[in-house]
């Protein structure tokens, strides 16, 4: 199926920020564009704003002057829905209300040609439900742009239960031709990004609620150790606590209150108190000219051990052996037992695995890192029985490697590890249910929310059993279903294990 011809008109209903952005994208792709709003003045203002943006792009040399003048002449305001009769594609970007949207599309269906595509930019409502009252629901789909639409490349192309595959492919080809990166998605609560991203917020809030660490420390660990661009506390303050909590609650309700998506009570209290983030002057953190920047907990200096023994295969943390040697720490390796780093005081340094330090005599856990060489901070956790010497040696070891160290509570799975494991699990489940391909999910999470790796890429890097084992241990310690590994994750690990066994037998 080919893309909509550039000679055809694209209409945008809704003249707000998102509507303006979508109109700008279609306009600069070469289409005639009409903006309609129930408030005619807003539609006219929206046209003016888009024209001003195009003019500024030309003034800054980002757009050819002739192209800019032609584009400015191709956009106009529609004063009635009937003006959209020639549109080959109508994209709605109005208030997130099912009744309002369904009423709008019923009216549009009476206006546009039978071959025209109708699309909603909803981020949370069911595409299938919105199409429920249409006479021709096969041409209806979701085109979820991310804000700001002209800058962010990702577009979720969402097929409802009744969407004609040819219509979805035509929309996909059109968006691709506009220079965006489309991903295909079935109509599921949260689509791809808002479904898969829930653990990034939920696990951080859970660690906070479990008294594991304060918001500034959790954010710093996810940024400086996990490689995420922003921590979830700062990010939800930017988004708005009311907005983020509403999305979480909507996904939870849509999944029949699955424990996998349970909202945070701490965030609920924040919303109830009116601390909505930057827009209210206070969220997880205070804002304003007098507000002090929150600082993460950072351990004081400790003496590094002169020698350690690496017992067994450290797996995702194997790079630490080379880093310790480069830092002047003598490393002896033994293949049997482990995996852990044996410290001089007989304590053990263990990669987060979903268990707790209190279960062992003298253990310090360290968190998963995106890249142990590049990480600037490492989180450690210790139990009640962990000796002061062992904790001091663990802190000193990572400080010797050039890392700042945050010591958190004895939280199973720690911060980065449990977050990544949950992202991997939700992705495996979504792929198994036909929501989207693993490749499209990785693309969506990297481009839509700027993750350092897609969940599938994490899974491939960490190994087939890593996420399953960690979540299995977490589920034993925190029963209730939230951390129970999905059947899809189990099958994925088992199938890969079977392939390996078969290969070994064949050899």
mmCIF file with all atom_site columns, C-alpha atoms in Angstrom, residues 307-315 317-325 329-344 347-349 366 397:
data_model
loop_
_atom_site.group_PDB
_atom_site.id
_atom_site.type_symbol
_atom_site.label_atom_id
_atom_site.label_alt_id
_atom_site.label_comp_id
_atom_site.label_asym_id
_atom_site.label_entity_id
_atom_site.label_seq_id
_atom_site.pdbx_PDB_ins_code
_atom_site.Cartn_x
_atom_site.Cartn_y
_atom_site.Cartn_z
_atom_site.occupancy
_atom_site.B_iso_or_equiv
_atom_site.pdbx_formal_charge
_atom_site.auth_seq_id
_atom_site.auth_comp_id
_atom_site.auth_asym_id
_atom_site.auth_atom_id
_atom_site.pdbx_PDB_model_num
ATOM 1  C CA . UNK A 1 307 ? 43.346 -7.716  46.350 1.00 0.00 ? 307 UNK A CA 1
ATOM 2  C CA . UNK A 1 308 ? 40.135 -9.627  45.641 1.00 0.00 ? 308 UNK A CA 1
ATOM 3  C CA . UNK A 1 309 ? 39.105 -12.987 44.232 1.00 0.00 ? 309 UNK A CA 1
ATOM 4  C CA . UNK A 1 310 ? 36.541 -13.243 41.448 1.00 0.00 ? 310 UNK A CA 1
ATOM 5  C CA . UNK A 1 311 ? 34.610 -16.445 42.054 1.00 0.00 ? 311 UNK A CA 1
ATOM 6  C CA . UNK A 1 312 ? 32.739 -17.857 39.061 1.00 0.00 ? 312 UNK A CA 1
ATOM 7  C CA . UNK A 1 313 ? 31.364 -15.939 36.065 1.00 0.00 ? 313 UNK A CA 1
ATOM 8  C CA . UNK A 1 314 ? 30.149 -12.455 36.981 1.00 0.00 ? 314 UNK A CA 1
ATOM 9  C CA . UNK A 1 315 ? 27.966 -12.411 33.861 1.00 0.00 ? 315 UNK A CA 1
ATOM 10 C CA . UNK A 1 317 ? 29.375 -7.539  35.588 1.00 0.00 ? 317 UNK A CA 1
ATOM 11 C CA . UNK A 1 318 ? 32.316 -9.460  34.087 1.00 0.00 ? 318 UNK A CA 1
ATOM 12 C CA . UNK A 1 319 ? 33.930 -6.185  33.000 1.00 0.00 ? 319 UNK A CA 1
ATOM 13 C CA . UNK A 1 320 ? 34.652 -5.376  36.635 1.00 0.00 ? 320 UNK A CA 1
ATOM 14 C CA . UNK A 1 321 ? 37.600 -7.799  36.724 1.00 0.00 ? 321 UNK A CA 1
ATOM 15 C CA . UNK A 1 322 ? 39.483 -5.796  34.086 1.00 0.00 ? 322 UNK A CA 1
ATOM 16 C CA . UNK A 1 323 ? 38.523 -2.483  35.706 1.00 0.00 ? 323 UNK A CA 1
ATOM 17 C CA . UNK A 1 324 ? 39.862 -3.615  39.079 1.00 0.00 ? 324 UNK A CA 1
ATOM 18 C CA . UNK A 1 325 ? 43.156 -4.724  37.568 1.00 0.00 ? 325 UNK A CA 1
ATOM 19 C CA . UNK A 1 329 ? 43.688 -4.052  42.620 1.00 0.00 ? 329 UNK A CA 1
ATOM 20 C CA . UNK A 1 330 ? 45.170 -7.555  42.368 1.00 0.00 ? 330 UNK A CA 1
ATOM 21 C CA . UNK A 1 331 ? 42.574 -9.973  41.016 1.00 0.00 ? 331 UNK A CA 1
ATOM 22 C CA . UNK A 1 332 ? 42.636 -13.751 41.418 1.00 0.00 ? 332 UNK A CA 1
ATOM 23 C CA . UNK A 1 333 ? 40.013 -15.750 39.537 1.00 0.00 ? 333 UNK A CA 1
ATOM 24 C CA . UNK A 1 334 ? 38.505 -19.130 40.249 1.00 0.00 ? 334 UNK A CA 1
ATOM 25 C CA . UNK A 1 335 ? 35.914 -20.826 38.070 1.00 0.00 ? 335 UNK A CA 1
ATOM 26 C CA . UNK A 1 336 ? 34.191 -22.858 40.763 1.00 0.00 ? 336 UNK A CA 1
ATOM 27 C CA . UNK A 1 337 ? 31.335 -21.448 42.824 1.00 0.00 ? 337 UNK A CA 1
ATOM 28 C CA . UNK A 1 338 ? 29.987 -17.947 42.910 1.00 0.00 ? 338 UNK A CA 1
ATOM 29 C CA . UNK A 1 339 ? 29.323 -15.732 41.187 1.00 0.00 ? 339 UNK A CA 1
ATOM 30 C CA . UNK A 1 340 ? 30.664 -13.068 43.527 1.00 0.00 ? 340 UNK A CA 1
ATOM 31 C CA . UNK A 1 341 ? 33.733 -11.012 44.358 1.00 0.00 ? 341 UNK A CA 1
ATOM 32 C CA . UNK A 1 342 ? 35.458 -12.273 47.510 1.00 0.00 ? 342 UNK A CA 1
ATOM 33 C CA . UNK A 1 343 ? 36.697 -9.363  49.639 1.00 0.00 ? 343 UNK A CA 1
ATOM 34 C CA . UNK A 1 344 ? 39.709 -9.551  51.986 1.00 0.00 ? 344 UNK A CA 1
ATOM 35 C CA . UNK A 1 347 ? 32.636 -10.752 52.836 1.00 0.00 ? 347 UNK A CA 1
ATOM 36 C CA . UNK A 1 348 ? 31.137 -11.141 49.366 1.00 0.00 ? 348 UNK A CA 1
ATOM 37 C CA . UNK A 1 349 ? 30.189 -8.560  46.750 1.00 0.00 ? 349 UNK A CA 1
ATOM 38 C CA . UNK A 1 366 ? 25.775 -4.009  43.881 1.00 0.00 ? 366 UNK A CA 1
ATOM 39 C CA . UNK A 1 397 ? 36.548 -0.827  45.796 1.00 0.00 ? 397 UNK A CA 1
#
